[in-house]
């Protein structure tokens, strides 16, 4: 179980090694990468600034990961969430889970990604060509 | 008590955190919001829509009726947009 909150980018191949897939009897690993879009509806995005609440964010990510571990037989898992000023195409978040069977990993990864939307203390300030605004939570 | 503000709550109030001495009659989040709202127009603007705001006490999400003490760390912020 790994949780990281960081400014810098992540390398998926490096992070995948932390899941110890060769030795933990995993038949499947699901990887989700969240990225900065180039457009929001018709508006061209210049940047996305992510603010967070240190300590609480790490605690929330650990809680989310533990909830997933308690719900499904996951062999290994990882959440990395970035903060700071990001640009279109940049990585924001990486979620990976491995388990004996693929369905478990698909469900656990989706669960973690959905929980990040409502429980992880991040706020996004989106800047387009002529305005800046704080993003509101998604409705679905 | 340390109070931390995030996102547009921080922008409207104009500071990211402050230390206050909690008055004796302020014993929950809702009363704290009413107390802070009297500190200026920025506070009033940021804190008037109580239904939208979210709160944490000592790094745990709580609701508006949660009891508070002078040595707590409180955070006030809009709904999160992680992921």
PDB file of C-alpha atoms in Angstrom:
ATOM      1  CA  UNK A   1       0.000   0.000   0.000  1.00  0.00           C
ATOM      2  CA  UNK A   2       1.594   3.253  -1.182  1.00  0.00           C
ATOM      3  CA  UNK A   3       0.342   6.851  -0.998  1.00  0.00           C
ATOM      4  CA  UNK A   4       2.259   9.850  -2.350  1.00  0.00           C
ATOM      5  CA  UNK A   5       1.282  13.506  -2.636  1.00  0.00           C
ATOM      6  CA  UNK A   6       3.879  15.296  -4.722  1.00  0.00           C
ATOM      7  CA  UNK A   7       4.585  18.262  -6.974  1.00  0.00           C
ATOM      8  CA  UNK A   8       6.763  16.375  -9.439  1.00  0.00           C
ATOM      9  CA  UNK A   9       5.608  14.070 -12.222  1.00  0.00           C
ATOM     10  CA  UNK A  10       5.596  10.278 -11.830  1.00  0.00           C
ATOM     11  CA  UNK A  11       7.057   7.568 -14.027  1.00  0.00           C
ATOM     12  CA  UNK A  12       4.579   4.728 -14.432  1.00  0.00           C
ATOM     13  CA  UNK A  13       7.229   2.058 -15.068  1.00  0.00           C
ATOM     14  CA  UNK A  14       9.106   3.044 -11.891  1.00  0.00           C
ATOM     15  CA  UNK A  15       5.930   3.131  -9.800  1.00  0.00           C
ATOM     16  CA  UNK A  16       4.803  -0.224 -11.172  1.00  0.00           C
ATOM     17  CA  UNK A  17       7.868  -1.820  -9.579  1.00  0.00           C
ATOM     18  CA  UNK A  18       6.483  -0.818  -6.152  1.00  0.00           C
ATOM     19  CA  UNK A  19       3.531  -3.142  -6.732  1.00  0.00           C
ATOM     20  CA  UNK A  20       5.878  -6.141  -6.601  1.00  0.00           C
ATOM     21  CA  UNK A  21       3.878  -7.889  -9.328  1.00  0.00           C
ATOM     22  CA  UNK A  22       6.405 -10.664  -9.940  1.00  0.00           C
ATOM     23  CA  UNK A  23       6.094 -12.056  -6.444  1.00  0.00           C
ATOM     24  CA  UNK A  24       2.592 -11.442  -5.160  1.00  0.00           C
ATOM     25  CA  UNK A  25       0.470 -13.886  -7.179  1.00  0.00           C
ATOM     26  CA  UNK A  26      -1.304 -11.145  -9.122  1.00  0.00           C
ATOM     27  CA  UNK A  27      -3.145 -12.170 -12.266  1.00  0.00           C
ATOM     28  CA  UNK A  28      -4.052  -8.620 -13.158  1.00  0.00           C
ATOM     29  CA  UNK A  29      -3.091  -5.027 -12.541  1.00  0.00           C
ATOM     30  CA  UNK A  30      -5.300  -2.059 -13.427  1.00  0.00           C
ATOM     31  CA  UNK A  31      -3.713   1.361 -13.965  1.00  0.00           C
ATOM     32  CA  UNK A  32      -5.668   4.617 -14.032  1.00  0.00           C
ATOM     33  CA  UNK A  33      -4.001   7.889 -15.029  1.00  0.00           C
ATOM     34  CA  UNK A  34      -5.854  11.192 -14.631  1.00  0.00           C
ATOM     35  CA  UNK A  35      -4.567  14.000 -16.850  1.00  0.00           C
ATOM     36  CA  UNK A  36      -5.104  17.715 -17.515  1.00  0.00           C
ATOM     37  CA  UNK A  37      -7.423  18.145 -20.501  1.00  0.00           C
ATOM     38  CA  UNK A  38      -6.720  20.573 -23.335  1.00  0.00           C
ATOM     39  CA  UNK A  39     -10.280  21.868 -23.341  1.00  0.00           C
ATOM     40  CA  UNK A  40     -13.150  22.166 -20.870  1.00  0.00           C
ATOM     41  CA  UNK A  41     -16.254  22.213 -23.076  1.00  0.00           C
ATOM     42  CA  UNK A  42     -15.166  24.805 -25.679  1.00  0.00           C
ATOM     43  CA  UNK A  43     -12.719  26.706 -23.490  1.00  0.00           C
ATOM     44  CA  UNK A  44      -9.005  26.161 -24.117  1.00  0.00           C
ATOM     45  CA  UNK A  45      -7.225  25.403 -20.859  1.00  0.00           C
ATOM     46  CA  UNK A  46      -3.950  27.242 -20.183  1.00  0.00           C
ATOM     47  CA  UNK A  47      -3.168  25.714 -16.805  1.00  0.00           C
ATOM     48  CA  UNK A  48      -4.615  23.863 -13.838  1.00  0.00           C
ATOM     49  CA  UNK A  49      -3.405  24.825 -10.379  1.00  0.00           C
ATOM     50  CA  UNK A  50      -4.025  22.223  -7.695  1.00  0.00           C
ATOM     51  CA  UNK A  51      -4.095  23.232  -4.033  1.00  0.00           C
ATOM     52  CA  UNK A  52      -4.280  20.728  -1.192  1.00  0.00           C
ATOM     53  CA  UNK A  53      -4.379  20.412   2.582  1.00  0.00           C
ATOM     54  CA  UNK A  54      -1.129  18.759   3.688  1.00  0.00           C
ATOM     55  CA  UNK A  55      -1.472  16.008   6.331  1.00  0.00           C
ATOM     56  CA  UNK A  56      -5.235  15.741   5.783  1.00  0.00           C
ATOM     57  CA  UNK A  57      -4.729  14.832   2.127  1.00  0.00           C
ATOM     58  CA  UNK A  58      -2.296  12.027   2.945  1.00  0.00           C
ATOM     59  CA  UNK A  59      -4.634  10.759   5.681  1.00  0.00           C
ATOM     60  CA  UNK A  60      -7.601  10.772   3.327  1.00  0.00           C
ATOM     61  CA  UNK A  61      -5.716   8.902   0.612  1.00  0.00           C
ATOM     62  CA  UNK A  62      -4.633   6.268   3.143  1.00  0.00           C
ATOM     63  CA  UNK A  63      -8.222   5.922   4.351  1.00  0.00           C
ATOM     64  CA  UNK A  64      -9.514   5.510   0.770  1.00  0.00           C
ATOM     65  CA  UNK A  65      -6.869   2.894   0.021  1.00  0.00           C
ATOM     66  CA  UNK A  66      -7.660   1.000   3.243  1.00  0.00           C
ATOM     67  CA  UNK A  67     -11.378   1.033   2.420  1.00  0.00           C
ATOM     68  CA  UNK A  68     -10.603  -0.559  -0.952  1.00  0.00           C
ATOM     69  CA  UNK A  69      -8.338  -3.149   0.699  1.00  0.00           C
ATOM     70  CA  UNK A  70     -11.116  -4.040   3.126  1.00  0.00           C
ATOM     71  CA  UNK A  71     -13.671  -4.438   0.333  1.00  0.00           C
ATOM     72  CA  UNK A  72     -11.629  -6.510  -2.150  1.00  0.00           C
ATOM     73  CA  UNK A  73      -8.725  -8.990  -1.970  1.00  0.00           C
ATOM     74  CA  UNK A  74      -6.115  -6.632  -3.426  1.00  0.00           C
ATOM     75  CA  UNK A  75      -2.487  -7.776  -3.417  1.00  0.00           C
ATOM     76  CA  UNK A  76      -0.941  -4.340  -3.816  1.00  0.00           C
ATOM     77  CA  UNK A  77      -2.060  -0.769  -4.450  1.00  0.00           C
ATOM     78  CA  UNK A  78      -0.738   2.717  -5.038  1.00  0.00           C
ATOM     79  CA  UNK A  79      -2.151   6.252  -5.210  1.00  0.00           C
ATOM     80  CA  UNK A  80      -0.094   9.240  -6.371  1.00  0.00           C
ATOM     81  CA  UNK A  81      -1.739  12.659  -6.574  1.00  0.00           C
ATOM     82  CA  UNK A  82       0.090  15.749  -7.792  1.00  0.00           C
ATOM     83  CA  UNK A  83      -0.373  19.365  -6.707  1.00  0.00           C
ATOM     84  CA  UNK A  84       0.952  22.711  -7.985  1.00  0.00           C
ATOM     85  CA  UNK A  85       0.654  24.296 -11.411  1.00  0.00           C
ATOM     86  CA  UNK A  86       0.035  21.791 -14.206  1.00  0.00           C
ATOM     87  CA  UNK A  87      -0.503  22.179 -17.924  1.00  0.00           C
ATOM     88  CA  UNK A  88      -2.592  20.398 -20.593  1.00  0.00           C
ATOM     89  CA  UNK A  89      -1.344  16.857 -21.096  1.00  0.00           C
ATOM     90  CA  UNK A  90       0.297  16.700 -17.652  1.00  0.00           C
ATOM     91  CA  UNK A  91      -0.388  13.809 -15.325  1.00  0.00           C
ATOM     92  CA  UNK A  92      -2.506  14.561 -12.239  1.00  0.00           C
ATOM     93  CA  UNK A  93      -3.158  11.240 -10.571  1.00  0.00           C
ATOM     94  CA  UNK A  94      -2.032   7.624 -10.757  1.00  0.00           C
ATOM     95  CA  UNK A  95      -4.019   4.771  -9.209  1.00  0.00           C
ATOM     96  CA  UNK A  96      -2.903   1.152  -9.543  1.00  0.00           C
ATOM     97  CA  UNK A  97      -4.191  -2.016  -7.933  1.00  0.00           C
ATOM     98  CA  UNK A  98      -3.208  -5.624  -8.477  1.00  0.00           C
ATOM     99  CA  UNK A  99      -5.074  -8.766  -7.531  1.00  0.00           C
ATOM    100  CA  UNK A 100      -5.437 -12.438  -8.420  1.00  0.00           C
ATOM    101  CA  UNK A 101      -8.358 -11.709 -10.762  1.00  0.00           C
ATOM    102  CA  UNK A 102      -8.909  -8.764 -13.086  1.00  0.00           C
ATOM    103  CA  UNK A 103     -12.470  -7.927 -11.979  1.00  0.00           C
ATOM    104  CA  UNK A 104     -11.264  -7.237  -8.461  1.00  0.00           C
ATOM    105  CA  UNK A 105      -8.658  -4.779  -9.715  1.00  0.00           C
ATOM    106  CA  UNK A 106     -11.089  -3.021 -12.064  1.00  0.00           C
ATOM    107  CA  UNK A 107     -13.608  -2.556  -9.237  1.00  0.00           C
ATOM    108  CA  UNK A 108     -11.047  -1.478  -6.637  1.00  0.00           C
ATOM    109  CA  UNK A 109      -9.376   1.009  -8.978  1.00  0.00           C
ATOM    110  CA  UNK A 110     -12.683   2.582  -9.960  1.00  0.00           C
ATOM    111  CA  UNK A 111     -13.710   2.774  -6.294  1.00  0.00           C
ATOM    112  CA  UNK A 112     -10.490   4.615  -5.390  1.00  0.00           C
ATOM    113  CA  UNK A 113     -10.777   7.039  -8.335  1.00  0.00           C
ATOM    114  CA  UNK A 114     -14.404   7.875  -7.448  1.00  0.00           C
ATOM    115  CA  UNK A 115     -13.537   8.395  -3.763  1.00  0.00           C
ATOM    116  CA  UNK A 116     -10.777  10.839  -4.727  1.00  0.00           C
ATOM    117  CA  UNK A 117     -13.491  13.075  -6.190  1.00  0.00           C
ATOM    118  CA  UNK A 118     -15.316  13.494  -2.880  1.00  0.00           C
ATOM    119  CA  UNK A 119     -12.844  12.723  -0.073  1.00  0.00           C
ATOM    120  CA  UNK A 120      -9.378  13.863  -1.149  1.00  0.00           C
ATOM    121  CA  UNK A 121      -8.715  17.460  -0.063  1.00  0.00           C
ATOM    122  CA  UNK A 122      -7.649  18.968  -3.380  1.00  0.00           C
ATOM    123  CA  UNK A 123      -9.061  22.043  -5.137  1.00  0.00           C
ATOM    124  CA  UNK A 124      -8.472  22.879  -8.781  1.00  0.00           C
ATOM    125  CA  UNK A 125      -8.117  26.387 -10.200  1.00  0.00           C
ATOM    126  CA  UNK A 126      -8.514  26.242 -13.955  1.00  0.00           C
ATOM    127  CA  UNK A 127      -7.138  29.024 -16.152  1.00  0.00           C
ATOM    128  CA  UNK A 128      -8.399  29.510 -19.711  1.00  0.00           C
ATOM    129  CA  UNK A 129      -7.293  32.155 -22.219  1.00  0.00           C
ATOM    130  CA  UNK A 130      -9.282  34.907 -20.495  1.00  0.00           C
ATOM    131  CA  UNK A 131     -10.410  33.766 -17.045  1.00  0.00           C
ATOM    132  CA  UNK A 132      -9.613  31.758 -13.923  1.00  0.00           C
ATOM    133  CA  UNK A 133     -12.183  29.820 -11.917  1.00  0.00           C
ATOM    134  CA  UNK A 134     -12.327  27.177  -9.199  1.00  0.00           C
ATOM    135  CA  UNK A 135     -13.733  23.921 -10.505  1.00  0.00           C
ATOM    136  CA  UNK A 136     -16.936  22.599  -8.967  1.00  0.00           C
ATOM    137  CA  UNK A 137     -17.386  18.922  -8.110  1.00  0.00           C
ATOM    138  CA  UNK A 138     -18.642  16.724 -10.931  1.00  0.00           C
ATOM    139  CA  UNK A 139     -22.308  15.807 -10.635  1.00  0.00           C
ATOM    140  CA  UNK A 140     -21.840  12.165 -11.652  1.00  0.00           C
TER     141      UNK A 140
ATOM    142  CA  UNK B   1      -7.385  27.665  17.681  1.00  0.00           C
ATOM    143  CA  UNK B   2      -5.847  27.461  14.238  1.00  0.00           C
ATOM    144  CA  UNK B   3      -8.260  28.034  11.343  1.00  0.00           C
ATOM    145  CA  UNK B   4      -7.168  27.287   7.775  1.00  0.00           C
ATOM    146  CA  UNK B   5      -8.957  28.375   4.613  1.00  0.00           C
ATOM    147  CA  UNK B   6      -8.696  26.864   1.135  1.00  0.00           C
ATOM    148  CA  UNK B   7      -9.666  27.675  -2.444  1.00  0.00           C
ATOM    149  CA  UNK B   8     -12.178  30.527  -2.920  1.00  0.00           C
ATOM    150  CA  UNK B   9     -12.824  30.677   0.845  1.00  0.00           C
ATOM    151  CA  UNK B  10      -9.154  31.659   1.285  1.00  0.00           C
ATOM    152  CA  UNK B  11      -9.339  34.145  -1.598  1.00  0.00           C
ATOM    153  CA  UNK B  12     -12.458  35.876  -0.297  1.00  0.00           C
ATOM    154  CA  UNK B  13     -11.178  36.115   3.286  1.00  0.00           C
ATOM    155  CA  UNK B  14      -7.741  37.202   2.078  1.00  0.00           C
ATOM    156  CA  UNK B  15      -5.588  35.049   4.380  1.00  0.00           C
ATOM    157  CA  UNK B  16      -4.736  31.340   4.341  1.00  0.00           C
ATOM    158  CA  UNK B  17      -4.840  30.797   8.095  1.00  0.00           C
ATOM    159  CA  UNK B  18      -5.187  32.524  11.436  1.00  0.00           C
ATOM    160  CA  UNK B  19      -4.926  31.797  15.145  1.00  0.00           C
ATOM    161  CA  UNK B  20      -7.810  32.895  17.347  1.00  0.00           C
ATOM    162  CA  UNK B  21      -8.800  32.497  20.960  1.00  0.00           C
ATOM    163  CA  UNK B  22     -12.115  30.735  20.875  1.00  0.00           C
ATOM    164  CA  UNK B  23     -14.770  32.656  22.859  1.00  0.00           C
ATOM    165  CA  UNK B  24     -16.422  30.476  25.515  1.00  0.00           C
ATOM    166  CA  UNK B  25     -19.875  30.555  23.950  1.00  0.00           C
ATOM    167  CA  UNK B  26     -18.604  29.322  20.546  1.00  0.00           C
ATOM    168  CA  UNK B  27     -18.737  25.542  20.879  1.00  0.00           C
ATOM    169  CA  UNK B  28     -19.519  24.239  17.383  1.00  0.00           C
ATOM    170  CA  UNK B  29     -18.668  24.921  13.737  1.00  0.00           C
ATOM    171  CA  UNK B  30     -21.907  26.756  12.960  1.00  0.00           C
ATOM    172  CA  UNK B  31     -21.374  29.225  15.807  1.00  0.00           C
ATOM    173  CA  UNK B  32     -17.764  29.678  14.687  1.00  0.00           C
ATOM    174  CA  UNK B  33     -18.974  30.614  11.182  1.00  0.00           C
ATOM    175  CA  UNK B  34     -21.369  33.211  12.630  1.00  0.00           C
ATOM    176  CA  UNK B  35     -18.579  34.581  14.838  1.00  0.00           C
ATOM    177  CA  UNK B  36     -16.094  34.823  11.932  1.00  0.00           C
ATOM    178  CA  UNK B  37     -18.692  36.392   9.610  1.00  0.00           C
ATOM    179  CA  UNK B  38     -18.699  39.486  11.828  1.00  0.00           C
ATOM    180  CA  UNK B  39     -14.978  40.053  11.257  1.00  0.00           C
ATOM    181  CA  UNK B  40     -15.476  41.736   7.875  1.00  0.00           C
ATOM    182  CA  UNK B  41     -17.140  41.703   4.483  1.00  0.00           C
ATOM    183  CA  UNK B  42     -14.649  39.178   3.039  1.00  0.00           C
ATOM    184  CA  UNK B  43     -15.509  36.727   5.821  1.00  0.00           C
ATOM    185  CA  UNK B  44     -19.225  37.309   5.338  1.00  0.00           C
ATOM    186  CA  UNK B  45     -18.909  36.763   1.602  1.00  0.00           C
ATOM    187  CA  UNK B  46     -16.896  33.560   2.075  1.00  0.00           C
ATOM    188  CA  UNK B  47     -18.894  32.012   4.893  1.00  0.00           C
ATOM    189  CA  UNK B  48     -22.510  33.062   4.328  1.00  0.00           C
ATOM    190  CA  UNK B  49     -23.514  30.063   2.224  1.00  0.00           C
ATOM    191  CA  UNK B  50     -23.169  27.439   4.943  1.00  0.00           C
ATOM    192  CA  UNK B  51     -24.773  24.684   2.874  1.00  0.00           C
ATOM    193  CA  UNK B  52     -21.956  24.786   0.319  1.00  0.00           C
ATOM    194  CA  UNK B  53     -19.047  24.771   2.775  1.00  0.00           C
ATOM    195  CA  UNK B  54     -17.175  21.735   4.081  1.00  0.00           C
ATOM    196  CA  UNK B  55     -15.249  21.463   7.341  1.00  0.00           C
ATOM    197  CA  UNK B  56     -12.570  19.438   9.017  1.00  0.00           C
ATOM    198  CA  UNK B  57     -11.435  19.271  12.621  1.00  0.00           C
ATOM    199  CA  UNK B  58      -7.969  17.858  13.272  1.00  0.00           C
ATOM    200  CA  UNK B  59      -7.823  16.479   9.699  1.00  0.00           C
ATOM    201  CA  UNK B  60     -11.175  14.633   9.771  1.00  0.00           C
ATOM    202  CA  UNK B  61     -14.294  15.697   7.843  1.00  0.00           C
ATOM    203  CA  UNK B  62     -17.042  16.861  10.219  1.00  0.00           C
ATOM    204  CA  UNK B  63     -20.474  18.396   9.839  1.00  0.00           C
ATOM    205  CA  UNK B  64     -21.579  21.867  10.874  1.00  0.00           C
ATOM    206  CA  UNK B  65     -22.871  20.747  14.297  1.00  0.00           C
ATOM    207  CA  UNK B  66     -19.502  19.273  15.333  1.00  0.00           C
ATOM    208  CA  UNK B  67     -18.255  20.449  18.751  1.00  0.00           C
ATOM    209  CA  UNK B  68     -14.971  22.364  18.789  1.00  0.00           C
ATOM    210  CA  UNK B  69     -12.305  23.274  21.370  1.00  0.00           C
ATOM    211  CA  UNK B  70      -9.624  25.962  21.520  1.00  0.00           C
ATOM    212  CA  UNK B  71      -6.768  23.549  20.731  1.00  0.00           C
ATOM    213  CA  UNK B  72      -8.411  22.181  17.541  1.00  0.00           C
ATOM    214  CA  UNK B  73      -7.183  22.795  14.008  1.00  0.00           C
ATOM    215  CA  UNK B  74     -10.209  23.720  11.894  1.00  0.00           C
ATOM    216  CA  UNK B  75     -10.272  23.956   8.111  1.00  0.00           C
ATOM    217  CA  UNK B  76     -13.054  25.602   6.099  1.00  0.00           C
ATOM    218  CA  UNK B  77     -13.262  24.982   2.364  1.00  0.00           C
ATOM    219  CA  UNK B  78     -15.538  24.392  -0.649  1.00  0.00           C
ATOM    220  CA  UNK B  79     -16.337  20.832  -1.829  1.00  0.00           C
ATOM    221  CA  UNK B  80     -13.154  19.077  -2.918  1.00  0.00           C
ATOM    222  CA  UNK B  81     -12.284  18.415  -6.556  1.00  0.00           C
ATOM    223  CA  UNK B  82      -9.618  15.723  -6.333  1.00  0.00           C
ATOM    224  CA  UNK B  83      -8.828  13.054  -8.869  1.00  0.00           C
TER     225      UNK B  83
END
